[in-house]
Amino acid sequence: MLNWEERRMIVKAAKLYYAEGWTQAQIAKKNGVSRPVISKLLNRAKEEGIVEVYIKDKTVQTVELEQKLEKKYGLKEVIVTAGAGYTPEMVLRQLGKAGASYLSKRLTGNKKIGISWGASVHALITEYPYERKEQVHVVPLIGGMGNNFVHLHSNQLSFHFAQKLNTSCSYLYAPAMVESDDLKNRLTASKDIAEVLEEGRNVDIAVVGIGNPVVQSTMEKMGYIHENDIASLKKSQAVGDINSSFFDSLGHKIDHPLNDRVIGLNLEEINQIPEVVAIVEGAHKINSVHAALTGGYIDVLITDDSMAQALAEE
């Protein structure tokens, strides 16, 4: 019995080979595997009855969406999970499983991985299997202290992920957002905080969520921003945030005081990380995700088919 990831890879290879006319070598290069691996996938497609004269599988629709979004936004990879008929909790869990599967394949060799915060990132780490990858080091990309929604904070997620990998992690002992520029400057000047922020700037892979700061804001629920902040962000035309740094509809960082009070990597620093993986769902975030992709902050997008379809039509 094929699992979801195996079926997705087989259908993707089959569609490129039979419908798009790609060679096995081209498909192998795109997926970072050897040509014999692709040959085996194509044979398996026939064995499983996925390929006859045409490709027949419900996953074809999601594979087509993946390819559309890869081309549209110039992404390294897009992974789309089926969400029709599922509850929001089930969709989030499916996303978490897809994200965990992708990340597990990427964490080979000595690598540093940066972890942001939020419900989608939490879902990925929750679904991640226990493995022994002592050569990997986990780094929080933003501060996070307080009593509310502790399980979504970057420090907690980094610790949880390090446990899954049986490896080490750093801790950023600071809030995600402080009351003034002066306090931020004093905190980031301290050796312990400065060193972890520098570690974050030098990770190989970052896992982030994408937020909508003005609609159903998790930052508001956590107490980091309030009604007057949301009104001010709307006035500044903020449509999204990554790592609690706010941007407009074109993906440009907005000129807003809150952007100067975050203790974590900013958008420019996120953009310098070799591979940024975003995991995101929620109809209220469509404009936020489109802006983030337009801004070029994301290399790999993991989302559900509803979001993917909306982005394809954006």
CSV table of C-alpha atoms in Angstrom, one decimal:
chain,number,residue,atom,x,y,z
A,1,MET,CA,0.0,0.0,0.0
A,2,LEU,CA,1.5,3.3,-1.1
A,3,ASN,CA,1.6,6.1,1.4
A,4,TRP,CA,0.8,9.7,0.5
A,5,GLU,CA,4.3,10.8,-0.2
A,6,GLU,CA,5.2,7.8,-2.4
A,7,ARG,CA,2.0,8.3,-4.4
A,8,ARG,CA,2.7,12.0,-4.9
A,9,MET,CA,6.2,11.3,-6.2
A,10,ILE,CA,5.1,8.6,-8.5
A,11,VAL,CA,2.3,10.8,-10.0
A,12,LYS,CA,4.6,13.8,-10.3
A,13,ALA,CA,7.2,11.8,-12.2
A,14,ALA,CA,4.6,10.1,-14.4
A,15,LYS,CA,3.0,13.4,-15.4
A,16,LEU,CA,6.3,15.0,-16.3
A,17,TYR,CA,7.4,12.0,-18.3
A,18,TYR,CA,4.2,11.0,-20.1
A,19,ALA,CA,2.3,14.3,-20.3
A,20,GLU,CA,5.1,16.9,-20.4
A,21,GLY,CA,7.6,15.0,-22.4
A,22,TRP,CA,10.5,15.4,-19.9
A,23,THR,CA,13.4,12.9,-20.0
A,24,GLN,CA,14.1,10.7,-17.0
A,25,ALA,CA,17.4,12.5,-16.6
A,26,GLN,CA,15.6,15.9,-16.4
A,27,ILE,CA,13.1,14.6,-13.9
A,28,ALA,CA,16.0,13.2,-11.8
A,29,LYS,CA,17.8,16.5,-11.8
A,30,LYS,CA,14.7,18.4,-10.8
A,31,ASN,CA,14.1,16.1,-7.8
A,32,GLY,CA,17.8,15.7,-6.8
A,33,VAL,CA,17.8,11.9,-7.3
A,34,SER,CA,19.5,9.5,-9.8
A,35,ARG,CA,17.9,8.5,-13.1
A,36,PRO,CA,17.4,4.9,-12.0
A,37,VAL,CA,15.2,6.1,-9.1
A,38,ILE,CA,13.0,7.9,-11.6
A,39,SER,CA,12.9,4.7,-13.8
A,40,LYS,CA,11.7,2.7,-10.8
A,41,LEU,CA,9.0,5.3,-10.0
A,42,LEU,CA,7.7,5.1,-13.6
A,43,ASN,CA,7.6,1.3,-13.4
A,44,ARG,CA,5.8,1.5,-10.1
A,45,ALA,CA,3.3,3.9,-11.7
A,46,LYS,CA,2.4,1.1,-14.2
A,47,GLU,CA,2.4,-1.6,-11.5
A,48,GLU,CA,0.0,0.4,-9.3
A,49,GLY,CA,-2.3,1.1,-12.3
A,50,ILE,CA,-1.7,4.9,-12.0
A,51,VAL,CA,-0.5,5.0,-15.6
A,52,GLU,CA,-2.3,3.2,-18.5
A,53,VAL,CA,-2.7,5.3,-21.6
A,54,TYR,CA,-3.2,8.3,-19.4
A,55,ILE,CA,-2.5,9.3,-15.8
A,56,LYS,CA,-5.4,8.4,-13.5
A,57,ASP,CA,-5.2,9.5,-9.9
A,58,LYS,CA,-6.9,12.1,-7.8
A,59,THR,CA,-3.4,13.5,-7.0
A,60,VAL,CA,-3.0,14.8,-10.6
A,61,GLN,CA,-4.9,17.9,-9.7
A,62,THR,CA,-2.6,18.8,-6.9
A,63,VAL,CA,0.5,18.0,-9.0
A,64,GLU,CA,-0.8,20.4,-11.7
A,65,LEU,CA,-1.3,23.1,-9.1
A,66,GLU,CA,2.2,22.5,-7.8
A,67,GLN,CA,3.7,22.9,-11.2
A,68,LYS,CA,1.6,26.1,-12.0
A,69,LEU,CA,2.8,27.7,-8.8
A,70,GLU,CA,6.4,26.7,-9.2
A,71,LYS,CA,6.4,28.4,-12.6
A,72,LYS,CA,4.3,31.4,-11.6
A,73,TYR,CA,6.5,32.4,-8.6
A,74,GLY,CA,9.8,30.8,-9.6
A,75,LEU,CA,9.8,28.4,-6.6
A,76,LYS,CA,12.1,25.5,-6.0
A,77,GLU,CA,9.2,23.3,-5.0
A,78,VAL,CA,5.6,23.4,-4.1
A,79,ILE,CA,3.8,20.7,-2.2
A,80,VAL,CA,0.0,20.8,-2.3
A,81,THR,CA,-2.2,18.5,-0.1
A,82,ALA,CA,-5.8,17.7,-0.7
A,83,GLY,CA,-8.1,19.4,1.7
A,84,ALA,CA,-11.6,19.0,0.3
A,85,GLY,CA,-14.0,17.5,2.8
A,86,TYR,CA,-11.5,17.7,5.7
A,87,THR,CA,-11.9,19.8,8.8
A,88,PRO,CA,-9.4,22.6,9.4
A,89,GLU,CA,-7.7,20.5,12.0
A,90,MET,CA,-7.3,17.6,9.5
A,91,VAL,CA,-6.0,20.0,6.8
A,92,LEU,CA,-3.4,21.3,9.2
A,93,ARG,CA,-2.4,17.8,10.2
A,94,GLN,CA,-2.0,16.8,6.5
A,95,LEU,CA,0.1,19.9,5.9
A,96,GLY,CA,2.2,19.0,8.9
A,97,LYS,CA,2.8,15.5,7.6
A,98,ALA,CA,3.7,16.8,4.1
A,99,GLY,CA,6.1,19.3,5.6
A,100,ALA,CA,7.7,16.7,7.9
A,101,SER,CA,8.3,14.4,5.0
A,102,TYR,CA,9.9,17.1,2.9
A,103,LEU,CA,12.1,18.3,5.7
A,104,SER,CA,13.2,14.9,6.7
A,105,LYS,CA,14.7,14.4,3.2
A,106,ARG,CA,16.5,17.7,3.4
A,107,LEU,CA,18.2,17.2,6.7
A,108,THR,CA,21.2,15.2,5.6
A,109,GLY,CA,24.7,16.1,6.6
A,110,ASN,CA,25.7,18.8,9.0
A,111,LYS,CA,23.0,21.5,8.8
A,112,LYS,CA,21.6,24.3,10.9
A,113,ILE,CA,17.9,24.7,10.7
A,114,GLY,CA,16.0,27.8,11.8
A,115,ILE,CA,12.5,27.6,13.2
A,116,SER,CA,10.1,30.5,13.3
A,117,TRP,CA,6.7,30.3,15.1
A,118,GLY,CA,3.0,29.7,14.6
A,119,ALA,CA,0.4,27.0,14.3
A,120,SER,CA,1.5,25.6,10.9
A,121,VAL,CA,5.1,25.3,12.0
A,122,HIS,CA,3.9,23.6,15.2
A,123,ALA,CA,1.9,21.1,13.0
A,124,LEU,CA,5.0,20.2,11.0
A,125,ILE,CA,7.1,19.5,14.2
A,126,THR,CA,4.2,17.6,15.8
A,127,GLU,CA,4.0,15.3,12.8
A,128,TYR,CA,7.8,14.9,12.4
A,129,PRO,CA,9.0,11.4,13.3
A,130,TYR,CA,11.6,10.7,15.9
A,131,GLU,CA,15.0,10.3,14.2
A,132,ARG,CA,18.7,10.4,15.1
A,133,LYS,CA,20.2,13.4,13.4
A,134,GLU,CA,22.8,14.6,15.9
A,135,GLN,CA,24.7,16.5,13.3
A,136,VAL,CA,21.8,18.9,12.9
A,137,HIS,CA,21.5,22.0,15.1
A,138,VAL,CA,18.2,23.8,15.6
A,139,VAL,CA,18.0,27.6,16.0
A,140,PRO,CA,15.0,29.8,16.9
A,141,LEU,CA,14.6,32.7,14.5
A,142,ILE,CA,12.6,35.0,16.8
A,143,GLY,CA,12.2,35.5,20.5
A,144,GLY,CA,9.2,34.2,22.4
A,145,MET,CA,8.4,34.5,26.1
A,146,GLY,CA,5.2,34.6,28.1
A,147,ASN,CA,2.4,32.4,29.4
A,148,ASN,CA,0.0,32.4,26.4
A,149,PHE,CA,0.3,30.0,23.5
A,150,VAL,CA,3.7,28.9,24.7
A,151,HIS,CA,3.5,25.8,22.4
A,152,LEU,CA,3.6,28.1,19.4
A,153,HIS,CA,6.7,30.1,20.5
A,154,SER,CA,9.9,29.7,18.5
A,155,ASN,CA,12.0,28.6,21.5
A,156,GLN,CA,9.5,25.9,22.5
A,157,LEU,CA,9.2,24.7,18.9
A,158,SER,CA,13.0,24.6,18.5
A,159,PHE,CA,13.3,22.5,21.7
A,160,HIS,CA,10.5,20.1,20.6
A,161,PHE,CA,12.1,19.7,17.2
A,162,ALA,CA,15.6,19.1,18.7
A,163,GLN,CA,14.0,16.3,20.8
A,164,LYS,CA,12.6,14.7,17.7
A,165,LEU,CA,16.0,14.8,16.1
A,166,ASN,CA,17.9,13.7,19.2
A,167,THR,CA,20.1,16.7,18.8
A,168,SER,CA,20.9,20.2,20.2
A,169,CYS,CA,19.2,23.6,19.9
A,170,SER,CA,19.9,27.2,20.9
A,171,TYR,CA,17.5,29.4,22.9
A,172,LEU,CA,16.7,33.0,22.3
A,173,TYR,CA,16.0,34.4,25.7
A,174,ALA,CA,13.9,37.5,24.7
A,175,PRO,CA,10.3,38.4,23.8
A,176,ALA,CA,9.3,38.4,20.1
A,177,MET,CA,8.4,42.0,20.4
A,178,VAL,CA,9.3,44.7,23.0
A,179,GLU,CA,7.9,48.0,24.0
A,180,SER,CA,10.5,50.4,22.6
A,181,ASP,CA,13.5,50.7,20.2
A,182,ASP,CA,15.7,51.4,23.1
A,183,LEU,CA,14.8,48.2,24.9
A,184,LYS,CA,15.4,46.2,21.7
A,185,ASN,CA,18.8,47.7,21.2
A,186,ARG,CA,19.8,47.0,24.8
A,187,LEU,CA,18.6,43.4,24.6
A,188,THR,CA,20.2,42.6,21.2
A,189,ALA,CA,23.5,44.1,22.4
A,190,SER,CA,23.7,41.4,25.0
A,191,LYS,CA,26.1,38.6,24.2
A,192,ASP,CA,23.7,35.7,24.6
A,193,ILE,CA,21.0,37.2,22.4
A,194,ALA,CA,23.4,38.6,19.8
A,195,GLU,CA,25.1,35.2,19.3
A,196,VAL,CA,21.8,33.3,18.7
A,197,LEU,CA,20.6,36.0,16.3
A,198,GLU,CA,23.9,35.5,14.4
A,199,GLU,CA,23.4,31.8,14.4
A,200,GLY,CA,19.9,32.4,12.9
A,201,ARG,CA,21.4,34.4,10.1
A,202,ASN,CA,23.7,31.5,9.2
A,203,VAL,CA,21.2,28.6,9.1
A,204,ASP,CA,21.0,26.5,5.9
A,205,ILE,CA,17.2,26.0,6.0
A,206,ALA,CA,14.4,28.1,7.7
A,207,VAL,CA,10.9,26.9,8.4
A,208,VAL,CA,8.4,29.7,8.6
A,209,GLY,CA,4.7,30.5,8.7
A,210,ILE,CA,3.0,33.4,6.9
A,211,GLY,CA,0.6,35.5,8.9
A,212,ASN,CA,-2.1,38.0,8.2
A,213,PRO,CA,-1.6,40.7,10.9
A,214,VAL,CA,-5.0,42.4,10.4
A,215,VAL,CA,-7.4,39.4,10.0
A,216,GLN,CA,-7.6,36.6,12.5
A,217,SER,CA,-4.2,37.6,13.8
A,218,THR,CA,-2.4,35.0,16.0
A,219,MET,CA,-0.1,37.8,17.2
A,220,GLU,CA,-3.2,39.6,18.6
A,221,LYS,CA,-4.3,36.4,20.3
A,222,MET,CA,-0.8,36.1,21.9
A,223,GLY,CA,-1.0,39.6,23.1
A,224,TYR,CA,1.9,41.0,21.0
A,225,ILE,CA,-0.3,43.4,19.1
A,226,HIS,CA,-3.6,45.2,20.0
A,227,GLU,CA,-6.5,46.9,18.4
A,228,ASN,CA,-4.7,50.2,17.9
A,229,ASP,CA,-1.7,48.3,16.4
A,230,ILE,CA,-3.9,46.5,13.9
A,231,ALA,CA,-5.6,49.8,12.9
A,232,SER,CA,-2.1,51.3,12.4
A,233,LEU,CA,-0.9,48.3,10.4
A,234,LYS,CA,-4.0,48.6,8.2
A,235,LYS,CA,-3.2,52.3,7.6
A,236,SER,CA,0.3,51.3,6.6
A,237,GLN,CA,-1.1,48.8,4.2
A,238,ALA,CA,0.3,45.7,5.9
A,239,VAL,CA,-1.1,42.5,4.4
A,240,GLY,CA,1.3,39.9,5.9
A,241,ASP,CA,4.2,39.0,8.1
A,242,ILE,CA,7.0,36.5,8.2
A,243,ASN,CA,8.8,36.0,11.5
A,244,SER,CA,6.6,38.9,12.8
A,245,SER,CA,8.1,41.3,10.2
A,246,PHE,CA,5.3,43.1,8.3
A,247,PHE,CA,5.1,43.7,4.5
A,248,ASP,CA,2.7,45.2,2.0
A,249,SER,CA,0.9,43.7,-1.1
A,250,LEU,CA,4.1,43.8,-3.1
A,251,GLY,CA,6.1,42.0,-0.4
A,252,HIS,CA,8.0,45.2,0.5
A,253,LYS,CA,8.8,45.8,4.2
A,254,ILE,CA,6.5,48.5,5.5
A,255,ASP,CA,7.8,51.6,7.4
A,256,HIS,CA,6.2,50.9,10.8
A,257,PRO,CA,7.4,51.2,14.4
A,258,LEU,CA,6.5,47.5,15.1
A,259,ASN,CA,9.0,46.4,12.5
A,260,ASP,CA,11.7,48.0,14.6
A,261,ARG,CA,10.7,46.3,17.9
A,262,VAL,CA,11.0,42.7,16.8
A,263,ILE,CA,13.8,40.6,18.3
A,264,GLY,CA,14.4,38.2,15.5
A,265,LEU,CA,15.5,38.0,11.9
A,266,ASN,CA,14.0,40.7,9.7
A,267,LEU,CA,12.8,40.2,6.1
A,268,GLU,CA,16.1,41.1,4.6
A,269,GLU,CA,17.9,38.5,6.8
A,270,ILE,CA,15.3,35.9,6.0
A,271,ASN,CA,15.8,36.5,2.4
A,272,GLN,CA,19.5,35.7,2.7
A,273,ILE,CA,18.9,32.2,4.0
A,274,PRO,CA,19.7,29.6,1.3
A,275,GLU,CA,16.3,27.7,1.6
A,276,VAL,CA,13.2,29.1,3.2
A,277,VAL,CA,10.3,26.7,3.6
A,278,ALA,CA,6.9,28.2,4.3
A,279,ILE,CA,4.0,26.0,5.5
A,280,VAL,CA,0.6,27.8,5.5
A,281,GLU,CA,-3.1,27.4,5.2
A,282,GLY,CA,-6.2,29.5,5.7
A,283,ALA,CA,-8.4,31.4,3.3
A,284,HIS,CA,-7.8,34.7,5.1
A,285,LYS,CA,-4.1,34.4,4.3
A,286,ILE,CA,-4.3,34.3,0.5
A,287,ASN,CA,-3.2,37.9,-0.1
A,288,SER,CA,-0.6,37.5,2.6
A,289,VAL,CA,0.9,34.4,0.9
A,290,HIS,CA,0.7,36.0,-2.6
A,291,ALA,CA,2.6,39.1,-1.3
A,292,ALA,CA,5.3,36.9,0.4
A,293,LEU,CA,5.8,35.0,-2.8
A,294,THR,CA,5.9,38.2,-4.9
A,295,GLY,CA,8.5,39.5,-2.5
A,296,GLY,CA,10.7,36.5,-3.2
A,297,TYR,CA,11.1,35.4,0.5
A,298,ILE,CA,10.0,31.8,-0.1
A,299,ASP,CA,11.8,29.0,-1.9
A,300,VAL,CA,9.5,26.0,-1.0
A,301,LEU,CA,5.7,26.4,-0.3
A,302,ILE,CA,3.7,23.7,1.4
A,303,THR,CA,0.0,24.4,1.4
A,304,ASP,CA,-3.5,22.9,0.8
A,305,ASP,CA,-5.3,22.8,-2.6
A,306,SER,CA,-7.8,25.5,-1.7
A,307,MET,CA,-4.9,28.0,-1.1
A,308,ALA,CA,-3.0,26.7,-4.1
A,309,GLN,CA,-6.0,27.1,-6.4
A,310,ALA,CA,-6.6,30.7,-5.2
A,311,LEU,CA,-2.9,31.5,-5.8
A,312,ALA,CA,-3.0,30.0,-9.2
A,313,GLU,CA,-5.9,32.3,-10.1
A,314,GLU,CA,-4.5,35.4,-8.3
